[in-house]
Coordinates of C-alpha atoms and ligand atoms in Angstrom, one line a residue:
M13 CA -157.6 146.9 131.0
A14 CA -154.6 149.2 131.5
S15 CA -151.9 148.3 134.0
G16 CA -148.1 148.6 134.2
G17 CA -148.1 151.2 131.5
K18 CA -149.7 148.8 129.0
T19 CA -153.2 148.2 127.6
H20 CA -154.5 144.7 127.5
S21 CA -157.4 143.3 125.5
Y22 CA -159.9 140.7 126.8
A23 CA -158.2 138.2 124.4
D24 CA -154.9 138.9 126.3
L25 CA -156.6 138.2 129.6
L26 CA -158.2 135.0 128.3
R27 CA -154.8 133.8 127.0
A28 CA -152.9 134.8 130.1
S29 CA -155.4 133.0 132.4
A30 CA -155.2 129.8 130.3
G31 CA -151.4 129.9 130.9
V32 CA -151.9 130.4 134.6
A33 CA -154.5 127.6 134.7
A34 CA -152.0 125.2 132.9
A35 CA -149.2 126.2 135.3
L36 CA -151.4 125.6 138.3
L37 CA -152.7 122.2 137.0
D38 CA -149.1 121.1 136.2
G39 CA -150.4 118.0 134.4
E40 CA -153.4 117.4 136.7
E41 CA -157.0 117.4 135.3
D42 CA -158.6 119.5 137.9
L43 CA -157.4 121.3 141.0
R44 CA -160.5 120.0 142.8
E45 CA -161.0 123.0 145.0
M46 CA -157.4 123.5 146.0
R47 CA -157.0 126.9 147.6
V48 CA -154.9 129.1 145.3
A49 CA -153.6 132.2 147.1
S50 CA -152.4 135.2 145.1
L51 CA -150.1 138.1 146.2
I52 CA -150.3 140.3 143.2
P53 CA -151.0 144.1 142.8
A54 CA -154.0 145.3 140.7
G55 CA -153.6 144.7 137.0
L56 CA -153.8 142.1 134.3
E57 CA -151.7 139.7 136.3
Y58 CA -154.1 139.8 139.2
A59 CA -157.1 139.1 137.0
A60 CA -155.2 136.4 135.1
A61 CA -154.4 134.7 138.4
Q62 CA -158.0 134.9 139.6
W63 CA -159.4 133.5 136.3
G64 CA -156.6 131.0 136.0
A65 CA -157.4 129.6 139.5
W66 CA -161.1 129.4 138.5
R67 CA -160.5 127.8 135.1
A68 CA -158.3 125.1 136.7
G69 CA -161.0 124.2 139.3
G70 CA -159.3 126.0 142.2
I71 CA -160.6 128.4 144.9
A72 CA -159.1 131.9 144.7
V73 CA -157.8 133.3 148.0
P74 CA -156.5 136.8 147.3
L75 CA -154.0 138.1 149.8
S76 CA -153.5 141.7 150.9
V77 CA -150.3 143.1 149.2
A78 CA -149.8 145.3 152.4
A79 CA -150.3 142.6 155.0
P80 CA -147.5 141.8 157.5
E81 CA -146.2 138.2 157.8
P82 CA -148.5 137.1 160.7
E83 CA -151.6 138.0 158.8
L84 CA -150.4 136.2 155.6
R85 CA -149.6 133.2 157.8
H86 CA -153.1 133.1 159.3
V87 CA -154.7 133.1 155.8
L88 CA -152.4 130.5 154.3
A89 CA -152.7 128.2 157.2
D90 CA -156.4 128.7 157.9
A91 CA -157.4 128.2 154.2
G92 CA -155.0 125.3 153.8
V93 CA -153.6 126.9 150.7
G94 CA -151.9 124.5 148.3
V95 CA -150.3 126.9 145.9
T96 CA -149.5 130.7 145.9
V97 CA -149.2 132.7 142.8
V98 CA -146.9 135.7 143.4
S99 CA -145.4 138.7 141.5
R100 CA -141.7 138.4 141.2
R101 CA -141.1 141.6 143.2
L102 CA -143.3 140.4 146.1
K103 CA -141.8 136.9 146.2
D104 CA -139.4 137.5 149.1
R105 CA -142.3 138.6 151.2
I106 CA -144.0 135.2 151.1
A107 CA -141.4 132.6 149.9
P108 CA -140.1 131.7 153.4
L109 CA -143.6 131.3 154.7
C110 CA -144.6 129.1 151.8
R111 CA -141.5 127.0 152.3
R112 CA -142.3 126.5 156.0
L113 CA -146.0 125.7 155.3
G114 CA -145.2 123.4 152.4
V115 CA -147.1 125.6 149.9
R116 CA -146.0 125.5 146.3
L117 CA -145.0 128.9 144.8
V118 CA -145.6 130.0 141.2
L119 CA -144.3 133.2 139.7
I120 CA -147.1 134.9 137.8
E121 CA -144.7 136.3 135.2
E122 CA -143.8 132.7 134.3
A123 CA -147.3 131.3 134.6
L124 CA -148.8 133.8 132.1
D125 CA -146.6 132.4 129.4
A126 CA -147.2 128.7 130.1
E127 CA -148.5 126.6 127.2
P128 CA -152.4 126.3 127.6
G129 CA -153.7 122.8 128.1
P130 CA -157.0 121.1 128.6
L131 CA -159.3 122.6 131.3
P132 CA -161.8 120.9 133.6
R133 CA -165.6 121.7 133.5
V134 CA -166.3 123.6 136.7
S135 CA -169.9 123.7 137.9
S136 CA -171.3 127.0 139.2
E137 CA -172.0 125.4 142.6
R138 CA -168.3 124.9 143.3
P139 CA -166.6 127.4 145.6
A140 CA -164.9 130.3 143.7
L141 CA -163.5 132.6 146.4
I142 CA -162.5 132.7 150.0
L143 CA -162.2 136.3 151.3
Y144 CA -161.0 136.9 154.9
T145 CA -163.1 139.3 156.9
S146 CA -163.0 140.4 160.5
G147 CA -165.9 139.8 162.8
T148 CA -166.8 139.1 166.4
T149 CA -164.2 136.3 166.6
S150 CA -160.6 137.3 167.2
K151 CA -159.0 136.1 163.9
P152 CA -160.5 136.9 160.5
K153 CA -162.8 134.2 159.0
G154 CA -162.8 132.9 155.5
V155 CA -166.0 133.7 153.6
V156 CA -166.6 131.1 150.9
T157 CA -168.6 132.1 147.9
T158 CA -169.5 129.8 145.0
H159 CA -169.2 130.8 141.3
A160 CA -173.0 131.1 141.4
N161 CA -172.8 133.5 144.4
V162 CA -170.2 135.7 142.7
E163 CA -172.2 135.7 139.5
A164 CA -175.4 136.7 141.4
Q165 CA -173.4 139.5 143.2
I166 CA -172.1 140.9 139.9
T167 CA -175.3 140.6 137.8
S168 CA -177.4 142.3 140.4
L169 CA -175.1 145.3 140.3
A170 CA -174.7 145.1 136.5
E171 CA -178.4 145.4 136.1
A172 CA -179.1 148.0 138.8
W173 CA -176.3 150.3 137.8
E174 CA -176.6 149.6 134.1
W175 CA -173.0 148.6 133.5
R176 CA -172.0 148.9 129.8
A177 CA -169.1 147.8 127.6
D178 CA -168.1 151.4 127.0
D179 CA -167.8 152.2 130.7
R180 CA -164.3 153.2 132.0
I181 CA -163.5 152.9 135.7
P182 CA -160.3 153.4 137.8
L183 CA -159.5 150.5 140.1
F184 CA -157.5 151.6 143.2
L185 CA -159.3 149.8 146.0
P186 CA -157.5 146.8 147.6
L187 CA -158.1 143.5 145.9
H188 CA -158.6 141.3 148.9
H189 CA -162.1 142.7 149.6
V190 CA -165.4 142.5 147.9
H191 CA -165.6 146.3 147.0
G192 CA -162.6 146.1 144.7
I193 CA -163.0 142.5 143.6
V194 CA -166.7 142.3 142.9
N195 CA -168.1 145.9 142.5
V196 CA -165.2 147.2 140.5
L197 CA -163.2 144.5 138.8
G198 CA -165.9 141.8 138.6
C199 CA -168.6 144.1 137.3
A200 CA -166.3 145.8 134.8
L201 CA -164.9 142.5 133.4
W202 CA -168.4 141.0 133.3
S203 CA -169.6 143.9 131.2
G204 CA -166.6 144.2 128.8
A205 CA -165.7 147.6 130.3
F206 CA -162.3 149.2 130.6
V207 CA -160.4 149.0 133.9
D208 CA -157.6 151.5 134.7
A209 CA -155.7 149.7 137.4
F210 CA -153.6 151.5 140.0
E211 CA -151.5 149.7 142.5
S212 CA -152.7 151.9 145.3
F213 CA -154.9 155.1 145.8
D214 CA -152.6 157.5 143.9
L215 CA -154.5 160.8 144.4
D216 CA -152.5 162.9 142.0
R217 CA -152.5 160.5 139.1
I218 CA -156.2 159.7 139.5
L219 CA -157.1 163.4 139.6
E220 CA -155.0 164.1 136.5
R221 CA -156.9 161.3 134.6
V222 CA -160.2 162.5 135.9
G223 CA -159.4 166.0 134.6
K224 CA -158.9 164.4 131.2
R225 CA -162.4 162.8 131.4
A226 CA -160.9 159.3 131.4
Y227 CA -163.7 157.7 133.4
T228 CA -167.5 157.2 133.2
V229 CA -167.9 155.3 136.5
F230 CA -166.1 155.8 139.9
M231 CA -166.4 153.7 143.1
A232 CA -164.7 154.5 146.4
V233 CA -165.1 154.5 150.2
P234 CA -166.1 157.7 152.1
T235 CA -162.5 158.3 153.3
I236 CA -161.5 158.7 149.6
Y237 CA -164.3 161.2 149.0
V238 CA -163.1 163.2 152.0
R239 CA -159.6 163.3 150.6
L240 CA -160.9 164.3 147.1
I241 CA -162.9 167.1 148.7
G242 CA -159.7 168.3 150.4
A243 CA -157.8 168.1 147.1
L244 CA -160.4 170.1 145.2
E245 CA -160.7 172.7 147.9
S246 CA -157.0 173.4 148.1
A247 CA -156.4 173.4 144.3
G248 CA -155.9 176.4 142.1
A249 CA -159.0 177.6 140.1
D250 CA -158.0 176.0 136.8
E251 CA -157.3 172.6 138.3
R252 CA -160.3 172.7 140.5
R253 CA -162.6 173.4 137.5
R254 CA -161.0 170.7 135.4
W255 CA -161.3 168.0 138.1
A256 CA -164.8 169.1 139.1
E257 CA -165.9 168.9 135.5
G258 CA -164.3 165.5 135.1
F259 CA -166.2 164.2 138.2
G260 CA -169.4 166.0 137.2
S261 CA -169.3 164.4 133.7
M262 CA -169.3 160.8 135.0
R263 CA -172.4 158.8 134.5
L264 CA -172.2 157.2 138.0
M265 CA -170.2 157.8 141.2
V266 CA -170.7 155.3 144.1
S267 CA -169.8 155.4 147.8
G268 CA -169.9 152.4 150.1
S269 CA -168.2 150.1 152.7
A270 CA -168.9 152.7 155.5
A271 CA -171.4 155.4 156.3
L272 CA -171.1 158.4 154.0
P273 CA -171.8 161.5 156.2
A274 CA -174.6 163.6 154.7
S275 CA -172.3 166.6 154.9
V276 CA -169.8 164.9 152.6
H277 CA -172.5 163.9 150.2
E278 CA -173.8 167.5 150.0
R279 CA -170.3 169.0 149.7
W280 CA -169.5 166.7 146.8
T281 CA -172.6 167.8 145.0
T282 CA -171.7 171.4 145.6
L283 CA -168.2 171.0 144.3
T284 CA -168.8 168.8 141.3
G285 CA -172.6 168.8 140.5
Q286 CA -172.5 165.0 141.0
R287 CA -174.9 163.2 143.4
L288 CA -173.1 160.2 144.9
L289 CA -175.0 157.0 144.9
E290 CA -174.6 155.3 148.4
R291 CA -175.1 151.6 148.8
Y292 CA -174.7 149.0 151.5
G293 CA -173.0 145.6 151.4
M294 CA -170.9 143.1 153.1
T295 CA -168.3 140.4 152.2
E296 CA -170.8 137.6 153.0
I297 CA -173.6 138.9 150.8
G298 CA -172.1 141.3 148.2
M299 CA -174.3 144.4 147.8
A300 CA -177.8 144.4 149.4
L301 CA -179.2 147.9 149.4
S302 CA -178.7 150.8 147.0
N303 CA -179.9 154.2 146.2
P304 CA -181.4 154.2 142.7
L305 CA -179.5 154.9 139.5
H306 CA -182.5 156.9 138.3
G307 CA -184.4 158.7 141.1
E308 CA -183.8 160.2 144.4
R309 CA -180.3 159.6 146.0
R310 CA -181.0 160.4 149.6
P311 CA -178.0 161.6 151.7
G312 CA -177.6 159.5 154.8
A313 CA -179.7 156.6 153.4
V314 CA -178.8 153.4 151.4
G315 CA -181.9 153.0 149.4
Q316 CA -183.7 149.8 148.7
A317 CA -183.0 146.1 148.0
L318 CA -181.0 145.4 144.9
P319 CA -182.3 143.0 142.2
R320 CA -182.7 139.4 143.5
V321 CA -181.8 140.4 147.0
E322 CA -184.3 139.9 149.8
V323 CA -183.9 142.2 152.8
R324 CA -185.9 142.3 156.1
L325 CA -185.5 143.8 159.5
T326 CA -186.0 141.9 162.7
G327 CA -186.5 143.1 166.3
E328 CA -184.8 142.0 169.5
S329 CA -186.8 138.9 170.0
G330 CA -186.5 137.9 166.3
E331 CA -189.9 139.2 165.1
V332 CA -190.0 140.5 161.6
I333 CA -190.6 144.2 161.4
E334 CA -193.3 145.0 158.9
G335 CA -193.7 148.7 159.0
E336 CA -191.5 151.8 158.8
D337 CA -189.7 153.8 161.4
E338 CA -188.9 150.8 163.7
P339 CA -185.2 149.9 163.9
G340 CA -184.1 146.3 163.5
E341 CA -181.2 144.0 162.4
I342 CA -180.8 143.7 158.7
Q343 CA -181.1 140.1 157.4
V344 CA -180.5 139.1 153.8
R345 CA -181.5 136.1 151.7
G346 CA -180.9 135.2 148.0
P347 CA -178.5 133.7 145.5
A348 CA -175.7 136.2 146.3
V349 CA -175.4 135.1 149.9
F350 CA -172.2 133.2 150.7
R351 CA -172.2 129.5 151.3
E352 CA -170.2 129.2 154.6
Y353 CA -167.3 130.3 156.8
W354 CA -164.4 128.2 155.9
N355 CA -164.0 125.3 158.4
Q356 CA -166.4 127.0 160.9
P357 CA -169.7 125.1 160.6
G358 CA -170.8 126.3 164.1
V359 CA -170.2 130.0 163.3
T360 CA -171.9 129.5 159.9
Q361 CA -175.0 128.0 161.5
A362 CA -175.2 130.7 164.1
S363 CA -175.1 133.4 161.4
F364 CA -178.3 132.2 159.8
V365 CA -181.9 132.2 161.0
D366 CA -184.5 130.3 158.9
G367 CA -182.2 130.7 155.8
W368 CA -181.7 134.5 156.4
F369 CA -178.1 135.8 157.0
R370 CA -177.8 137.9 160.1
T371 CA -175.7 140.9 159.1
G372 CA -175.2 142.3 162.6
D373 CA -176.0 145.8 161.2
M374 CA -179.0 147.8 162.4
A375 CA -181.2 149.9 160.1
V376 CA -184.6 151.6 159.9
L377 CA -186.9 152.0 156.9
E378 CA -188.0 155.6 156.5
S379 CA -190.2 156.8 153.6
G380 CA -189.2 153.8 151.5
Y381 CA -185.5 154.0 152.1
Y382 CA -183.3 152.1 154.5
R383 CA -181.0 154.1 156.8
I384 CA -178.1 152.3 158.5
L385 CA -178.0 153.0 162.3
G386 CA -174.8 151.1 163.3
R387 CA -173.7 147.7 164.3
L388 CA -174.9 145.3 167.0
S389 CA -171.3 144.6 168.2
V390 CA -169.2 147.3 169.7
D391 CA -166.2 145.2 168.9
I392 CA -166.4 145.8 165.1
I393 CA -164.7 149.0 163.9
K394 CA -164.8 150.4 160.4
S395 CA -161.8 152.5 159.5
G396 CA -161.1 153.8 156.0
G397 CA -163.7 151.3 154.8
Y398 CA -161.9 148.3 156.4
K399 CA -163.7 146.2 158.9
L400 CA -161.6 145.5 162.0
S401 CA -162.1 143.3 165.0
A402 CA -161.3 145.0 168.3
L403 CA -160.7 141.5 169.7
E404 CA -158.1 140.6 167.2
I405 CA -156.2 143.9 167.8
E406 CA -156.5 143.4 171.6
D407 CA -155.1 139.8 171.3
T408 CA -152.1 141.0 169.4
L409 CA -151.4 144.0 171.6
R410 CA -151.6 141.9 174.7
Q411 CA -148.4 140.2 173.4
H412 CA -146.5 143.5 173.8
P413 CA -144.1 143.1 176.7
A414 CA -145.3 146.3 178.5
I415 CA -149.0 145.6 178.1
E416 CA -150.7 143.7 180.9
D417 CA -154.2 144.1 179.4
C418 CA -155.9 146.4 177.0
A419 CA -159.3 147.4 175.5
V420 CA -159.6 148.6 171.9
V421 CA -162.4 150.9 170.7
G422 CA -163.2 152.9 167.6
L423 CA -163.4 156.7 167.9
D424 CA -165.4 158.8 165.4
D425 CA -163.1 160.5 162.9
A426 CA -164.0 162.9 160.1
T427 CA -161.6 161.4 157.6
W428 CA -161.4 157.7 158.5
G429 CA -165.0 157.2 159.8
E430 CA -163.5 155.6 162.9
I431 CA -159.9 155.3 164.2
V432 CA -158.5 152.6 166.4
A433 CA -157.8 153.6 170.0
V434 CA -156.4 151.5 172.8
A435 CA -156.6 151.9 176.6
A436 CA -153.8 149.9 178.1
V437 CA -152.8 148.7 181.6
V438 CA -149.0 148.8 181.7
G439 CA -147.0 146.3 183.8
G440 CA -145.0 147.6 186.8
G441 CA -142.5 150.2 185.9
A442 CA -142.7 149.7 182.1
E443 CA -142.9 152.6 179.6
L444 CA -145.3 152.7 176.8
D445 CA -145.7 155.5 174.2
L446 CA -147.8 155.6 171.1
A447 CA -145.0 155.8 168.5
G448 CA -143.2 152.8 170.1
L449 CA -146.4 150.8 170.2
Q450 CA -147.2 151.7 166.6
A451 CA -143.8 150.5 165.4
W452 CA -144.2 147.3 167.3
A453 CA -147.8 146.7 166.1
G454 CA -146.8 147.5 162.5
E455 CA -144.8 144.3 162.3
R456 CA -147.8 142.3 163.3
L457 CA -150.9 144.1 162.0
S458 CA -151.9 145.7 158.8
G459 CA -151.5 149.5 158.8
Y460 CA -155.3 150.2 159.2
K461 CA -155.4 148.1 162.4
I462 CA -152.6 150.0 164.2
P463 CA -153.8 152.2 167.2
R464 CA -153.9 155.9 166.5
R465 CA -154.6 156.9 170.1
L466 CA -153.3 155.5 173.4
E467 CA -154.4 156.0 177.0
V468 CA -152.5 154.4 179.8
V469 CA -155.0 153.5 182.5
A470 CA -154.9 151.8 185.9
D471 CA -158.0 149.7 185.0
F472 CA -160.9 149.8 182.7
P473 CA -164.4 150.9 183.4
R474 CA -166.3 147.7 184.3
N475 CA -169.9 146.8 185.0
A476 CA -171.1 145.0 188.1
M477 CA -170.2 141.6 186.5
G478 CA -166.6 142.8 185.9
K479 CA -167.1 143.1 182.2
V480 CA -165.2 146.0 180.4
M481 CA -167.7 148.6 179.3
K482 CA -166.6 149.7 175.8
P483 CA -168.7 152.9 175.6
A484 CA -167.1 154.0 178.8
V485 CA -163.6 153.2 177.5
R486 CA -164.4 155.3 174.4
A487 CA -165.3 158.2 176.8
L488 CA -161.8 158.0 178.3
F489 CA -160.5 159.6 175.0
G490 CA -162.6 162.7 175.4
Ligands
MLC502 C1 -153.8 154.7 157.0 N1 -153.6 155.8 157.9 C2 -154.5 155.7 158.8 C3 -155.4 154.6 158.5 N2 -154.9 154.0 157.4 N3 -154.8 156.5 159.9 C4 -155.9 156.2 160.6 N4 -156.7 155.2 160.3 C5 -156.5 154.4 159.3 N5 -157.3 153.4 159.0 C6 -152.5 156.8 157.9 C7 -151.1 156.2 157.6 O1 -150.5 155.8 158.8 C8 -150.4 157.3 156.9 O2 -150.1 158.2 157.9 C9 -151.5 157.9 156.1 O3 -152.8 157.6 156.7 C10 -151.5 157.4 154.7 O4 -151.5 156.0 154.8 P1 -151.7 155.0 153.6 O5 -151.5 153.6 154.0 O6 -150.8 155.5 152.4 O7 -153.1 155.3 153.2 P2 -153.7 155.1 151.8 O8 -153.0 154.1 151.0 O9 -153.9 156.4 151.1 O10 -155.1 154.4 152.2 C11 -156.3 155.1 152.5 C12 -157.4 154.4 151.7 C13 -157.4 152.9 152.1 C14 -158.7 155.1 152.1 C15 -157.2 154.5 150.2 O11 -157.6 152.9 153.5 C16 -158.3 152.1 151.4 O12 -158.1 151.7 150.2 N6 -159.5 151.8 151.9 C17 -160.5 151.0 151.3 C18 -160.8 149.7 152.0 C19 -161.8 148.9 151.3 O13 -161.8 148.6 150.1 N7 -162.8 148.4 152.0 C20 -163.9 147.6 151.5 C21 -164.1 146.3 152.3 S1 -165.4 145.4 151.6 P3 -148.8 159.1 157.8 O14 -148.7 159.9 159.1 O15 -147.7 158.2 157.5 O16 -149.0 160.0 156.6 C22 -166.8 146.1 152.3 C23 -168.1 145.7 151.8 C24 -168.7 146.8 151.1 O17 -166.7 146.9 153.2 O18 -169.8 147.3 151.5 O19 -168.0 147.4 150.3
AMP503 P1 -167.0 144.0 155.2 O1 -167.2 142.9 156.3 O2 -165.6 144.4 155.2 O3 -167.5 143.5 154.0 O4 -167.8 145.2 155.7 C1 -169.2 145.1 155.7 C2 -169.7 146.2 156.7 O5 -169.5 147.5 156.2 C3 -171.2 146.1 156.8 O6 -171.6 145.1 157.7 C4 -171.5 147.5 157.4 O7 -171.3 147.6 158.8 C5 -170.5 148.4 156.7 N1 -171.1 149.1 155.5 C6 -171.0 148.8 154.2 N2 -171.6 149.8 153.5 C7 -172.1 150.7 154.3 C8 -172.8 151.9 154.2 N3 -173.2 152.4 153.1 N4 -173.1 152.6 155.4 C9 -172.8 152.1 156.6 N5 -172.1 151.0 156.7 C10 -171.7 150.3 155.7

């Protein structure tokens, strides 16, 4: 792995994670599923904290390095975190919160060098990870996956995409979500491959390395492919040729986390000669559907079930759809499917039917390939590959002193997939403009949840029952 200007071996990672485990255990035999949060940018230290938590018998709860305080507070409190491992330079961001919540703080730089000690035996049925994901409830929920679940998610991809020890992949996706954690970091480390870690999506540096043919595998969300297309199209002839050849020479380039428009798929092939492999997944299940590594990669489609993943479609009254061309909800079963939502047995129970997880996504099977049609809930927005809850954003914006009520919707956008838009009813005489609202929201919500469009309205379009009609709210934005 390369990070922080250094290259680290697997032996380095093993040694560093043993130090972290010892620092976390602090003389105890086993953390016994204590939640271990981490606030660490991508790199050796992040991986050592994850492995250290696991080796000590803890549950890893990775935090977003870009989250504002209220979001960090929600995760620490909801997960009942006992200890947070943090990079020295991010310490000030979380130390006061940890103090208030009585959470122990450990500096990763010190933990790495701790003297390794005895480690507990951790069964694969114990929980490994809690990842926070937005849904149809206001606040994000903790998705609990066991070691066996994580292993199933990784090995399914390792097999389907033929991961190898001589693979080299750049890691620039956020490390509090499954795409970066499982598909990139997890699969690479499982396979003994080389990970080039970036602290964020650094377009220039990544293109420079692609031009030098540094990578064999590449994984990104559609927004990133749109940006890469823009960079290639505006580059001079030499650079454009170098980058295009770098991308064209990779053995595999994957897109996922949001719909890849067929036009982007085709444009990428024209520019680089590379056919993107689109797949479909979710925090709760890892990856479920994928176009084939060998065979037709169909633009606009997400292929077929991955190894050891069972997928079915069900109709409105719950009947299983057997044939093709009939849309239904995607349901998934298998060893990769998560165990539960943290502390939410009712929500967990409602998410399963006869042992099948209800994804809330609609799809149709056409000539052997699934095609995603959209989501059952209008209150879920996908922007830049992040899943957002309109309800969470509305709840936060309603705390704004000028906002009496609001309705949040996602608007189609060529770069971001969807952007967040808010229609707001403003209290008597108050002023509200987009820039001011964004500055206010930026202290309370992650950047990708901040509204990009604002319409001030007298009231919302409502149906006969008085319920806000979101499609009509969307139409207000033209
Ligand atoms: C940022 N900006 C946005 C925005 N996010 N505008 C509209 N909508 C958004 N969502 C604006 C900023 O305000 C800023 O504007 C400019 O874009 C650059 O912001 P940034 O924060 O620097 O962006 P950047 O770091 O480049 O991030 C873009 C990105 C990032 C695409 C790299 O969004 C990203 O990493 N997305 C991946 C998320 C992910 O991994 N999802 C997987 C979830 S798991 P200005 O005006 O200041 O320039 C999952 C399961 C599965 O989904 O199947 O994988
Ligand atoms: P998350 O909850 O962040 O893991 O996001 C999972 C959601 O992302 C899924 O439920 C889908 O709605 C969406 N998604 C993932 N991959 C794709 C894809 N290839 N096409 C369309 N939507 C996708």
